[in-house]
Short mmCIF file of C-alpha atoms and ligand atoms in Angstrom, two decimals:
data_model
loop_
_atom_site.label_atom_id
_atom_site.label_comp_id
_atom_site.label_asym_id
_atom_site.label_seq_id
_atom_site.Cartn_x
_atom_site.Cartn_y
_atom_site.Cartn_z
CA MET A 86 24.71 -6.24 0.23
CA PRO A 87 21.45 -6.17 2.19
CA GLU A 88 18.91 -3.69 0.87
CA LEU A 89 15.92 -1.65 1.88
CA VAL A 90 13.49 -2.07 -1.02
CA PHE A 91 10.21 -0.17 -1.32
CA PHE A 92 7.64 -1.94 -3.50
CA SER A 93 5.06 0.70 -4.21
CA GLY A 94 1.96 1.21 -6.30
CA THR A 95 -1.69 2.05 -6.05
CA MET A 96 -4.15 0.06 -3.99
CA ASP A 97 -5.05 -3.32 -5.50
CA CYS A 98 -1.92 -3.67 -7.65
CA GLY A 99 -0.64 -6.85 -5.97
CA LYS A 100 1.72 -5.57 -3.28
CA SER A 101 0.54 -7.92 -0.53
CA THR A 102 0.50 -10.82 -3.00
CA LEU A 103 4.15 -10.14 -3.82
CA ALA A 104 4.97 -9.85 -0.11
CA LEU A 105 3.39 -13.28 0.45
CA GLN A 106 5.28 -14.73 -2.52
CA ILE A 107 8.61 -13.40 -1.23
CA GLU A 108 7.77 -14.89 2.18
CA HIS A 109 6.78 -18.22 0.62
CA ASN A 110 9.89 -18.51 -1.56
CA ARG A 111 12.25 -17.72 1.29
CA SER A 112 10.57 -19.77 4.00
CA SER A 113 10.32 -22.78 1.67
CA ARG A 114 14.13 -22.66 1.44
CA GLY A 115 14.50 -22.74 5.21
CA LEU A 116 14.88 -19.01 5.78
CA GLN A 117 12.94 -17.29 8.51
CA GLY A 118 11.48 -13.82 8.23
CA MET A 119 10.04 -11.23 10.56
CA ILE A 120 6.77 -9.96 9.09
CA PHE A 121 5.39 -6.61 10.16
CA THR A 122 2.08 -5.09 9.17
CA ARG A 123 -0.29 -2.43 10.32
CA ASP A 124 -4.06 -2.09 9.87
CA ASP A 125 -4.48 -4.83 7.29
CA ARG A 126 -8.12 -5.20 6.22
CA ALA A 127 -8.09 -8.84 7.41
CA GLY A 128 -7.55 -7.71 11.00
CA GLU A 129 -4.83 -7.32 13.58
CA GLY A 130 -1.65 -9.33 13.07
CA LYS A 131 -2.52 -10.42 9.53
CA LEU A 132 -0.94 -9.85 6.12
CA SER A 133 -3.58 -10.64 3.50
CA SER A 134 -3.98 -10.45 -0.24
CA ARG A 135 -7.15 -10.23 -2.31
CA LEU A 136 -6.16 -13.53 -3.90
CA GLY A 137 -7.21 -15.13 -0.62
CA LEU A 138 -3.79 -15.83 0.87
CA VAL A 139 -3.05 -14.68 4.39
CA THR A 140 -0.25 -15.11 6.91
CA ASP A 141 0.36 -14.11 10.51
CA ALA A 142 2.38 -10.98 11.11
CA VAL A 143 3.48 -8.71 13.92
CA GLU A 144 1.05 -5.79 14.22
CA VAL A 145 3.15 -2.63 14.51
CA GLN A 146 2.10 -0.35 17.36
CA ASP A 147 2.37 3.43 17.67
CA GLY A 148 5.86 4.28 18.94
CA GLN A 149 7.19 0.74 18.52
CA ASP A 150 10.91 0.69 17.80
CA LEU A 151 11.26 -1.80 14.96
CA TYR A 152 15.05 -1.95 15.23
CA ALA A 153 14.78 -2.72 18.97
CA SER A 154 12.12 -5.37 18.23
CA LEU A 155 14.52 -7.11 15.85
CA VAL A 156 17.42 -6.88 18.31
CA ASP A 157 15.23 -8.30 21.11
CA HIS A 158 14.07 -11.12 18.87
CA LEU A 159 17.63 -12.02 17.85
CA SER A 160 19.03 -11.74 21.35
CA GLN A 161 16.37 -14.17 22.58
CA GLY A 162 17.67 -16.74 20.11
CA GLY A 163 15.13 -15.94 17.36
CA ARG A 164 16.05 -15.86 13.68
CA ALA A 165 15.37 -13.15 11.14
CA ASP A 166 16.95 -13.66 7.73
CA TYR A 167 14.78 -10.96 6.17
CA VAL A 168 12.08 -8.50 7.13
CA ILE A 169 8.79 -7.83 5.35
CA ALA A 170 6.78 -4.72 6.20
CA ASP A 171 3.36 -4.51 4.57
CA GLU A 172 1.07 -1.45 4.66
CA ALA A 173 4.30 0.50 5.18
CA GLN A 174 2.53 3.77 4.35
CA PHE A 175 1.03 3.54 7.85
CA LEU A 176 4.43 3.41 9.57
CA ALA A 177 5.88 6.53 11.19
CA GLU A 178 8.94 8.20 9.67
CA GLU A 179 11.05 7.08 12.65
CA GLN A 180 9.98 3.49 12.07
CA ILE A 181 11.25 3.69 8.47
CA ASP A 182 14.55 5.04 9.82
CA GLN A 183 14.64 2.03 12.15
CA LEU A 184 14.09 -0.33 9.20
CA ALA A 185 17.01 1.32 7.38
CA ARG A 186 19.11 0.71 10.48
CA VAL A 187 18.08 -2.97 10.44
CA VAL A 188 19.60 -3.18 6.94
CA ASP A 189 22.77 -1.25 7.75
CA ASP A 190 23.56 -2.45 11.27
CA LEU A 191 22.08 -5.95 11.32
CA ASP A 192 22.77 -6.81 7.65
CA ILE A 193 19.19 -7.94 7.06
CA ASP A 194 17.20 -7.32 3.85
CA VAL A 195 14.03 -5.31 4.40
CA TYR A 196 11.18 -5.47 1.87
CA ALA A 197 8.57 -2.76 2.44
CA PHE A 198 5.25 -2.64 0.60
CA GLY A 199 2.84 0.26 0.48
CA ILE A 200 0.90 2.86 -1.41
CA THR A 201 2.83 6.04 -2.04
CA THR A 202 0.07 8.61 -1.99
CA ASP A 203 -3.24 9.02 -0.23
CA PHE A 204 -6.68 9.89 -1.62
CA ARG A 205 -5.61 13.56 -2.03
CA SER A 206 -2.48 12.49 -3.99
CA LYS A 207 -0.31 13.53 -1.04
CA LEU A 208 2.55 11.36 0.18
CA PHE A 209 2.02 9.33 3.33
CA PRO A 210 4.84 10.27 5.76
CA GLY A 211 6.03 6.63 5.92
CA SER A 212 6.12 6.36 2.13
CA GLN A 213 7.92 9.68 1.79
CA ARG A 214 10.61 8.45 4.15
CA LEU A 215 10.87 5.20 2.20
CA VAL A 216 11.38 7.09 -1.04
CA GLU A 217 14.07 9.12 0.72
CA LEU A 218 15.89 6.14 2.25
CA ALA A 219 15.28 3.06 0.12
CA ASP A 220 18.12 1.51 -1.87
CA ARG A 221 15.53 0.74 -4.54
CA VAL A 222 11.94 1.75 -5.23
CA GLU A 223 10.17 -0.87 -7.33
CA VAL A 224 6.87 -0.13 -9.04
CA LEU A 225 4.70 -3.25 -9.26
CA GLN A 226 4.49 -4.80 -12.71
CA VAL A 227 0.81 -5.73 -12.54
CA GLU A 228 -0.96 -2.56 -13.56
CA ALA A 229 -4.16 -1.67 -11.80
CA LEU A 230 -6.40 0.02 -14.36
CA CYS A 231 -8.61 3.08 -14.26
CA TRP A 232 -12.18 2.55 -15.52
CA CYS A 233 -11.09 4.25 -18.79
CA GLY A 234 -8.45 1.55 -19.40
CA ALA A 235 -5.42 3.74 -18.67
CA ARG A 236 -2.90 2.71 -16.04
CA ALA A 237 -4.20 3.67 -12.60
CA THR A 238 -1.73 5.87 -10.78
CA HIS A 239 -3.91 7.45 -8.10
CA ASN A 240 -6.16 6.32 -5.26
CA ALA A 241 -9.58 7.91 -4.91
CA ARG A 242 -11.74 7.74 -1.79
CA THR A 243 -15.50 7.67 -2.06
CA VAL A 244 -18.02 8.36 0.67
CA GLY A 245 -21.49 7.13 -0.12
CA GLY A 246 -20.29 6.55 -3.68
CA VAL A 247 -19.06 10.12 -4.20
CA MET A 248 -15.37 10.96 -4.53
CA VAL A 249 -14.05 13.14 -1.73
CA VAL A 250 -10.82 15.10 -1.35
CA GLU A 251 -11.06 16.00 2.32
CA GLY A 252 -10.94 13.86 5.42
CA ALA A 253 -8.56 11.89 7.64
CA GLN A 254 -5.51 10.54 5.88
CA VAL A 255 -5.99 7.04 7.29
CA VAL A 256 -9.29 5.21 6.85
CA VAL A 257 -8.87 1.46 6.40
CA GLY A 258 -11.02 0.22 3.54
CA ASP A 259 -11.20 -1.56 0.22
CA VAL A 260 -11.89 -1.04 -3.45
CA ASP A 261 -15.27 -2.06 -4.89
CA ARG A 262 -17.15 -0.92 -1.81
CA ALA A 263 -20.15 1.27 -2.46
CA ASP A 264 -20.99 1.51 1.25
CA THR A 265 -19.78 4.29 3.57
CA VAL A 266 -16.07 4.68 2.71
CA GLY A 267 -14.63 2.99 -0.37
CA TYR A 268 -11.66 3.39 -2.69
CA GLU A 269 -11.18 3.30 -6.45
CA VAL A 270 -7.96 3.48 -8.43
CA LEU A 271 -7.93 6.06 -11.23
CA CYS A 272 -5.58 7.56 -13.79
CA ARG A 273 -4.40 11.09 -13.00
CA ARG A 274 -6.72 12.68 -15.54
CA HIS A 275 -9.82 11.18 -13.93
CA HIS A 276 -8.55 11.71 -10.41
CA ARG A 277 -8.09 15.41 -11.19
CA ARG A 278 -11.57 15.58 -12.68
CA ARG A 279 -12.99 13.58 -9.75
CA MET A 280 -14.50 11.18 -12.21
CA THR A 281 -15.01 7.70 -10.78
CA SER A 282 -16.55 4.79 -12.68
CA ALA A 283 -19.93 5.58 -11.08
CA SER A 284 -19.89 9.27 -11.99
CA ALA A 285 -18.70 8.47 -15.53
CA ARG A 286 -21.57 6.00 -15.91
CA ALA A 287 -24.06 8.52 -14.53
CA ALA A 288 -22.80 11.21 -16.93
CA ALA A 289 -23.12 8.83 -19.87
CA LEU A 290 -26.69 7.91 -18.92
CA SER A 291 -27.99 11.37 -18.06
CA PRO A 292 -30.27 12.96 -20.67
CA ASP A 293 -29.10 16.12 -22.40
CA VAL A 294 -29.66 19.17 -20.25
CA LEU A 295 -30.95 21.18 -23.21
CA PRO A 296 -32.63 18.67 -25.51
CA VAL A 297 -32.68 19.70 -29.15
CA GLN A 298 -36.23 20.73 -30.09
CA GLN A 299 -37.69 19.20 -33.26
CA VAL A 300 -39.11 21.92 -35.54
N1 ADP B 1421 -10.45 -13.16 -8.51
C1 ADP B 1421 -9.21 -12.81 -8.88
N2 ADP B 1421 -8.58 -13.49 -9.85
C2 ADP B 1421 -7.33 -13.17 -10.23
N3 ADP B 1421 -6.63 -12.17 -9.70
C3 ADP B 1421 -7.20 -11.46 -8.74
C4 ADP B 1421 -8.52 -11.73 -8.27
N4 ADP B 1421 -8.82 -10.84 -7.29
C5 ADP B 1421 -7.72 -10.05 -7.17
N5 ADP B 1421 -6.77 -10.42 -8.04
C6 ADP B 1421 -5.44 -9.83 -8.23
O1 ADP B 1421 -4.97 -9.39 -7.00
C7 ADP B 1421 -4.49 -8.05 -7.11
C8 ADP B 1421 -4.62 -7.40 -5.76
O2 ADP B 1421 -3.69 -8.03 -4.92
P1 ADP B 1421 -3.35 -7.48 -3.47
O3 ADP B 1421 -2.06 -8.15 -3.09
O4 ADP B 1421 -4.50 -7.67 -2.55
O5 ADP B 1421 -3.14 -5.93 -3.78
P2 ADP B 1421 -2.52 -4.74 -2.91
O6 ADP B 1421 -1.83 -5.33 -1.71
O7 ADP B 1421 -1.59 -4.02 -3.83
O8 ADP B 1421 -3.68 -3.87 -2.54
C9 ADP B 1421 -5.33 -7.44 -8.21
O9 ADP B 1421 -4.66 -6.40 -8.90
C10 ADP B 1421 -5.50 -8.63 -9.14
O10 ADP B 1421 -4.41 -8.72 -10.03
C1 LIG B 1422 -5.75 5.86 -0.54
C2 LIG B 1422 -5.85 5.60 0.92
C3 LIG B 1422 -5.90 4.30 1.39
N1 LIG B 1422 -5.98 4.08 2.73
C4 LIG B 1422 -6.06 2.70 3.22
C5 LIG B 1422 -7.08 1.81 2.58
C6 LIG B 1422 -6.49 0.42 2.78
O1 LIG B 1422 -6.87 -0.04 4.07
C7 LIG B 1422 -4.98 0.68 2.73
C8 LIG B 1422 -4.36 0.29 1.42
O2 LIG B 1422 -4.35 -1.11 1.33
P1 LIG B 1422 -3.98 -1.89 -0.04
O3 LIG B 1422 -3.58 -3.25 0.47
O4 LIG B 1422 -2.87 -1.17 -0.71
O5 LIG B 1422 -5.22 -1.91 -0.87
O6 LIG B 1422 -4.82 2.07 2.92
C9 LIG B 1422 -6.00 5.12 3.61
O7 LIG B 1422 -6.05 4.92 4.83
N2 LIG B 1422 -5.95 6.40 3.15
C10 LIG B 1422 -5.87 6.68 1.84
O8 LIG B 1422 -5.85 7.88 1.46
#
């Protein structure tokens, strides 16, 4: 039975790498996939991983009907044995419904990859719909780690190096960026305390506020 699978995790946990591996394994056996993405860091129409691999993809537009795109492609003699949708958190709820319809009405497997929650720990609408509709939700096996060594479960956004909890939901960016907007994955405890690696380091280095007087 074809499935809608949501591979989810924090930023930097290997989602795009897995998407590229699934694509490689299937295409090397003669299958042909339709690859969708949206706002990948590598630029328009790209699906890229931090391991350096990249492939061309269809850049999803606002209001694009993904089911209709597949039907058009097939009716023009194109093939689509499976569908990959990376950065699926950026898709609209309706577009996730359309992907579910691709599975049910066209009998095509759909593999969606994305982060579940944003920098405020709130669900992205696309990810929420995926959790609601997917046949399976798979959490990536490679654990991204918080600076404390615990499993990272949350995404923090930093502006000028300082963690923020307000702002637009979508700001394309990367981890390990100290410039304007950056991201860091944290465990829940440190996300709640707004303690990034930089602020933890600063706290460890700062002299005691009330130094003990020698008498
Ligand atoms: N230099 C490196 N050597 C080995 N693995 C790396 C290196 N850089 C990144 N990675 C791996 O790539 C993962 C990020 O992969 P990527 O597919 O870009 O993540 P995601 O799509 O989830 O944001 C990291 O968790 C790490 O395991
Ligand atoms: C947490 C968070 C992330 N984003 C953006 C930042 C990146 O461009 C992508 C995630 O990509 P990855 O391949 O999973 O690293 O999402 C955002 O726009 N808003 C957020 O709150």
